[in-house]
Amino acid sequence: MELVLTSLLFFALIATAIAIALVRRLFAVVMLAGVFSLLAAMLFVLMDAVDVAFTEAAVGAGISTVLMLGTIALTARSEKQPSSYSLVPLVIVVLTGLVLIYGTLDMPNFGAPDAPVQQHVGPDYIRKTPQDIHVPNVVTAVLASYRGYDTLGETTVVFTAGLGVILLISGLGRRPRRRKRGDD
Amino acid sequence: MAIEFDLDFIFGHINYWLFVILMLTGLYIVVARGNLLKKIVGLNLFQAAVFMLYISMGKISGGTAPILTDNPDEIYSNPLPHVLILTAIVVGIATTSLGLALIVRINESYGTIEEDEILELDRQKSQAEIDQVAKEASRSS
């Protein structure tokens, strides 16, 4: 059952990704990106990462879709037809893929309990969380308490990005605008 | 490397290969498409595929989400990749929004978000500057 669901999700994910590459209307691209995020969230649930799943659904399918819609409203509606097709990107991508797949050959099987990832601090956190933190959700305990400073650093990154966005687009519309390209 | 390509190995690794395919679709969009917004979407695809790869490494067969239950024999998947990826998702949206703001700003200055048109405009501008300098030099000599 789980295998069937996972294969279906993978099929849908790859189909969505290829559709994003082919579609030229940017509105469709943004919507497909939202679909991709929701499918990814489902896959995260199947892989036991429930916290990641709801963050991905809220952030990937929610906020980022809204931001991208705002961007296409301010810029262009569709992608220009390319003047020439080149094989170079495809060659680069296939070569990268071969190297990456060669890298996976050494990895432990999916779901193996004796994989190196499962050996060190992960089980420790699960064992100690009930005594140390008294919350049942281990992900929350690690995120907010054991590695709380990392989360503080993360909020600094978000703050900096927000500052950058404000500096970049403040005064938009007050500056004299160039003539808009007719892209409809 | 002595690796047996038996059915067990293939089923244990096919998910990694599918993540690689997703990753490469994203990379292809970033490299081959000239539209800046589409490049950002491609970057997001790539990023999501990396997240899935990370999460898949923490999964244990027969395990459950790392939320503690009363059953002492429960097997939990590794919570550490989940924490890392939670942080990465939030940082990812921060960088995406910065990129989108840059696109809006570029569109304001150039009137387009197509890479080749922007390069062409830049080329014309620098050519005009070179012509200007050459004209002034020939006038003063």
Coordinates of C-alpha atoms in Angstrom, one line a residue:
Chain A
M1 CA 0.0 0.0 0.0
E2 CA 2.7 2.4 1.0
L3 CA 4.8 1.5 -2.0
V4 CA 1.8 2.1 -4.3
L5 CA 1.2 5.5 -2.8
T6 CA 4.9 6.5 -2.9
S7 CA 5.2 5.4 -6.6
L8 CA 2.1 7.4 -7.5
L9 CA 3.4 10.5 -5.7
F10 CA 6.8 10.2 -7.4
F11 CA 5.1 9.9 -10.8
A12 CA 2.9 13.0 -10.1
L13 CA 6.0 14.9 -8.8
I14 CA 8.1 14.2 -11.9
A15 CA 5.1 14.9 -14.2
T16 CA 4.6 18.3 -12.4
A17 CA 8.3 19.1 -12.6
I18 CA 8.4 18.4 -16.4
A19 CA 5.2 20.4 -16.9
I20 CA 6.9 23.4 -15.1
A21 CA 9.8 23.1 -17.5
L22 CA 7.5 23.1 -20.6
V23 CA 4.7 25.6 -19.8
R24 CA 5.3 29.2 -20.9
R25 CA 2.5 31.0 -19.1
L26 CA 3.9 32.2 -15.8
F27 CA 0.6 31.9 -13.9
A28 CA 0.5 28.2 -14.8
V29 CA 4.1 27.8 -13.7
V30 CA 3.4 29.3 -10.3
M31 CA 0.3 27.2 -9.8
L32 CA 2.2 24.0 -10.8
A33 CA 4.9 25.0 -8.3
G34 CA 2.2 25.1 -5.6
V35 CA 1.0 21.7 -6.7
F36 CA 4.6 20.4 -6.5
S37 CA 4.9 21.6 -3.0
L38 CA 1.7 20.0 -1.9
L39 CA 2.7 16.7 -3.4
A40 CA 6.1 17.0 -1.7
A41 CA 4.3 17.6 1.6
M42 CA 2.4 14.3 1.1
L43 CA 5.6 12.5 0.4
F44 CA 7.0 13.9 3.6
V45 CA 4.0 12.5 5.5
L46 CA 4.7 9.1 4.0
M47 CA 8.4 9.4 5.2
D48 CA 7.3 10.2 8.8
A49 CA 8.2 13.9 8.6
V50 CA 4.9 15.4 9.7
D51 CA 6.3 18.7 10.9
V52 CA 8.2 19.2 7.7
A53 CA 5.1 18.3 5.7
F54 CA 2.9 21.0 7.3
T55 CA 5.7 23.6 7.0
E56 CA 6.2 22.7 3.4
A57 CA 2.4 22.9 2.7
A58 CA 2.2 26.3 4.5
V59 CA 5.4 27.8 3.1
G60 CA 5.9 26.1 -0.2
A61 CA 2.3 26.0 -1.4
G62 CA 1.1 29.0 0.6
I63 CA 3.4 31.9 1.1
S64 CA 5.7 31.3 -1.9
T65 CA 2.8 31.0 -4.3
V66 CA 1.4 34.4 -3.0
L67 CA 4.8 36.0 -3.4
M68 CA 5.3 34.7 -6.9
L69 CA 1.8 35.8 -7.9
G70 CA 2.6 39.2 -6.7
T71 CA 5.8 39.2 -8.7
I72 CA 4.1 38.2 -12.0
A73 CA 1.5 40.9 -11.3
L74 CA 4.3 43.4 -11.2
T75 CA 6.4 42.1 -14.0
A76 CA 5.4 39.8 -17.0
R77 CA 2.6 37.3 -17.6
S78 CA 4.4 34.9 -19.9
E79 CA 7.8 33.6 -20.9
K80 CA 9.3 34.7 -24.2
Q81 CA 9.7 32.0 -26.9
P82 CA 13.4 31.2 -26.9
S83 CA 15.2 32.2 -30.2
S84 CA 17.4 29.1 -30.3
Y85 CA 17.5 25.8 -28.6
S86 CA 20.8 24.5 -27.3
L87 CA 21.9 21.1 -26.2
V88 CA 24.5 22.3 -23.8
P89 CA 22.2 22.6 -20.8
L90 CA 20.9 19.1 -21.3
V91 CA 24.4 17.7 -21.5
I92 CA 25.4 19.5 -18.3
V93 CA 22.3 18.2 -16.5
V94 CA 22.8 14.6 -17.7
L95 CA 26.5 14.6 -16.7
T96 CA 25.6 16.1 -13.2
G97 CA 22.9 13.4 -12.9
L98 CA 25.4 10.6 -13.7
V99 CA 27.8 11.9 -11.0
L100 CA 25.0 12.2 -8.4
I101 CA 23.7 8.6 -9.2
Y102 CA 27.3 7.3 -8.9
G103 CA 27.4 9.0 -5.4
T104 CA 24.2 7.2 -4.3
L105 CA 25.7 3.8 -5.0
D106 CA 27.5 3.8 -1.6
M107 CA 24.4 4.9 0.3
P108 CA 22.6 2.5 2.7
N109 CA 19.2 1.1 1.5
F110 CA 16.1 3.2 2.0
G111 CA 14.7 2.7 5.5
A112 CA 17.6 0.6 6.7
P113 CA 17.7 0.7 10.6
D114 CA 21.5 0.2 10.7
A115 CA 22.3 3.2 8.4
P116 CA 25.0 5.5 9.8
V117 CA 22.4 8.3 10.1
Q118 CA 20.5 6.3 12.7
Q119 CA 23.6 5.6 14.9
H120 CA 24.7 8.7 16.7
V121 CA 22.7 11.7 18.1
G122 CA 19.3 10.9 16.6
P123 CA 18.4 8.0 19.0
D124 CA 20.0 10.0 21.9
Y125 CA 17.5 12.8 21.3
I126 CA 14.6 10.4 21.2
R127 CA 15.8 8.7 24.5
K128 CA 16.5 11.9 26.4
T129 CA 13.6 14.1 25.3
P130 CA 11.0 12.8 27.8
Q131 CA 13.3 13.6 30.8
D132 CA 14.9 16.7 29.5
I133 CA 12.1 18.6 27.8
H134 CA 8.8 16.9 28.7
V135 CA 7.2 17.3 25.3
P136 CA 6.2 14.3 23.2
N137 CA 7.2 15.8 19.9
V138 CA 11.0 15.2 19.5
V139 CA 11.3 17.5 16.5
T140 CA 9.9 20.4 18.5
A141 CA 12.2 19.6 21.4
V142 CA 15.3 19.6 19.2
L143 CA 14.3 22.6 17.2
A144 CA 13.3 24.9 20.1
S145 CA 15.4 23.6 22.9
Y146 CA 18.5 21.4 22.1
R147 CA 19.3 23.4 19.0
G148 CA 17.5 26.6 20.0
Y149 CA 20.4 28.8 19.0
D150 CA 20.2 27.5 15.4
T151 CA 16.6 28.6 15.3
L152 CA 17.7 32.0 16.6
G153 CA 20.2 32.1 13.7
E154 CA 17.5 31.2 11.3
T155 CA 15.3 34.0 12.4
T156 CA 18.3 36.3 11.9
V157 CA 18.5 35.1 8.3
V158 CA 14.7 35.7 7.8
F159 CA 15.0 39.2 9.3
T160 CA 18.0 40.0 7.0
A161 CA 16.1 38.8 4.0
G162 CA 13.0 40.8 5.0
L163 CA 15.2 43.9 5.4
G164 CA 16.7 43.2 1.9
V165 CA 13.3 42.9 0.3
I166 CA 12.1 46.2 1.9
L167 CA 15.3 48.0 0.7
L168 CA 14.9 46.6 -2.8
I169 CA 11.3 47.4 -3.5
S170 CA 10.7 50.4 -1.2
G171 CA 9.8 53.4 -3.3
L172 CA 8.4 51.2 -6.1
G173 CA 6.1 53.2 -8.2
R174 CA 7.4 56.5 -6.8
R175 CA 10.4 56.3 -9.1
P176 CA 9.6 57.3 -12.7
R177 CA 8.8 54.1 -14.5
R178 CA 10.0 53.0 -17.9
R179 CA 7.5 52.3 -20.7
K180 CA 6.1 48.8 -20.1
R181 CA 6.6 46.1 -22.7
G182 CA 3.4 44.9 -24.3
D183 CA 3.4 41.3 -23.4
D184 CA -0.3 40.4 -23.5
Chain B
M1 CA 33.6 -1.0 -5.8
A2 CA 31.9 -4.4 -5.4
I3 CA 28.2 -3.7 -5.6
E4 CA 25.6 -6.3 -6.4
F5 CA 22.9 -4.9 -8.5
D6 CA 20.2 -7.3 -7.2
L7 CA 16.5 -6.5 -6.7
D8 CA 17.1 -5.5 -3.0
F9 CA 19.7 -3.0 -4.0
I10 CA 17.6 -1.5 -6.7
F11 CA 14.5 -1.2 -4.5
G12 CA 16.6 0.4 -1.7
H13 CA 18.1 3.0 -4.0
I14 CA 15.4 3.8 -6.6
N15 CA 14.1 6.6 -4.4
Y16 CA 17.4 8.3 -4.4
W17 CA 17.5 8.1 -8.2
L18 CA 14.0 9.6 -8.4
F19 CA 15.1 12.4 -6.2
V20 CA 18.1 12.9 -8.5
I21 CA 15.7 13.1 -11.5
L22 CA 13.6 15.8 -9.7
M23 CA 16.8 17.7 -8.8
L24 CA 18.0 17.7 -12.4
T25 CA 14.6 18.9 -13.7
G26 CA 15.1 21.9 -11.4
L27 CA 18.7 22.3 -12.5
Y28 CA 17.6 22.1 -16.2
I29 CA 15.1 24.9 -15.7
V30 CA 17.7 27.1 -14.0
V31 CA 20.3 26.6 -16.7
A32 CA 18.1 26.4 -19.9
R33 CA 15.3 28.9 -19.3
G34 CA 15.9 32.6 -19.7
N35 CA 12.9 33.9 -17.7
L36 CA 14.1 35.0 -14.2
L37 CA 10.9 34.0 -12.4
K38 CA 11.1 30.5 -13.9
K39 CA 14.7 30.2 -12.8
I40 CA 13.5 30.9 -9.2
V41 CA 10.8 28.2 -9.6
G42 CA 13.5 25.8 -10.9
L43 CA 15.7 26.6 -7.9
N44 CA 12.8 25.8 -5.6
L45 CA 12.3 22.5 -7.3
F46 CA 15.9 21.6 -6.9
Q47 CA 15.7 22.7 -3.2
A48 CA 12.6 20.6 -2.6
A49 CA 14.3 17.5 -4.1
V50 CA 17.3 18.0 -1.8
F51 CA 14.8 18.2 1.2
M52 CA 13.2 14.9 0.1
L53 CA 16.6 13.3 -0.2
Y54 CA 17.5 14.4 3.3
I55 CA 14.2 13.3 4.8
S56 CA 14.3 9.9 3.1
M57 CA 17.7 9.2 4.9
G58 CA 16.0 9.5 8.3
K59 CA 13.2 7.1 7.5
I60 CA 13.3 3.7 9.2
S61 CA 11.2 0.9 7.7
G62 CA 8.2 0.2 10.0
G63 CA 9.0 3.4 12.0
T64 CA 6.6 6.1 12.8
A65 CA 6.8 9.9 13.2
P66 CA 9.1 11.0 16.0
I67 CA 6.2 11.9 18.4
L68 CA 6.6 9.9 21.6
T69 CA 3.8 7.4 22.4
D70 CA 3.2 5.2 25.4
N71 CA 4.3 2.1 23.6
P72 CA 7.9 1.4 24.7
D73 CA 8.7 -0.8 21.7
E74 CA 7.7 1.8 19.1
I75 CA 10.3 2.5 16.4
Y76 CA 10.7 6.2 15.6
S77 CA 12.3 7.7 12.5
N78 CA 15.3 9.9 13.0
P79 CA 14.1 13.4 14.0
L80 CA 17.4 15.2 13.2
P81 CA 16.9 15.4 9.4
H82 CA 13.4 16.8 10.0
V83 CA 14.8 19.6 12.2
L84 CA 17.5 20.5 9.7
I85 CA 15.0 20.6 6.8
L86 CA 12.5 22.7 8.8
T87 CA 15.2 25.3 9.2
A88 CA 16.1 24.9 5.5
I89 CA 12.5 25.4 4.3
V90 CA 12.2 28.7 6.2
V91 CA 15.6 29.9 5.0
G92 CA 14.6 28.8 1.5
I93 CA 11.5 31.0 1.5
A94 CA 13.6 33.9 2.7
T95 CA 16.0 33.6 -0.2
T96 CA 13.1 33.1 -2.6
S97 CA 11.5 36.3 -1.5
L98 CA 14.7 38.2 -1.8
G99 CA 15.2 36.8 -5.4
L100 CA 11.6 37.8 -6.3
A101 CA 12.2 41.3 -4.9
L102 CA 15.3 41.5 -7.1
I103 CA 13.2 40.4 -10.1
V104 CA 10.7 43.2 -9.5
R105 CA 13.6 45.7 -9.2
I106 CA 15.2 44.4 -12.4
N107 CA 11.9 44.7 -14.2
E108 CA 11.7 48.3 -13.0
S109 CA 15.1 49.2 -14.4
Y110 CA 15.1 47.2 -17.6
G111 CA 11.4 46.7 -18.4
T112 CA 12.0 42.9 -18.9
I113 CA 12.7 39.8 -16.9
E114 CA 14.2 37.8 -19.8
E115 CA 17.9 37.1 -19.3
D116 CA 19.0 37.6 -23.0
E117 CA 17.1 40.9 -23.4
I118 CA 18.7 42.2 -20.2
L119 CA 22.2 41.2 -21.5
E120 CA 21.4 42.8 -24.8
L121 CA 20.4 46.1 -23.1
D122 CA 23.6 46.0 -21.0
R123 CA 25.6 45.4 -24.2
Q124 CA 24.0 48.4 -26.0
K125 CA 24.6 50.6 -23.0
S126 CA 28.3 49.8 -22.7
Q127 CA 28.7 50.1 -26.5
A128 CA 27.1 53.6 -26.3
E129 CA 29.5 54.6 -23.5
I130 CA 32.5 53.3 -25.5
D131 CA 31.3 55.4 -28.5
Q132 CA 30.9 58.4 -26.3
V133 CA 34.4 58.1 -24.9
A134 CA 35.9 57.5 -28.3
K135 CA 34.1 60.6 -29.7
E136 CA 35.4 62.8 -26.8
A137 CA 38.9 61.5 -27.3
S138 CA 38.9 62.2 -31.0
R139 CA 37.5 65.7 -30.3
S140 CA 40.2 66.7 -27.8
S141 CA 43.1 65.4 -29.9

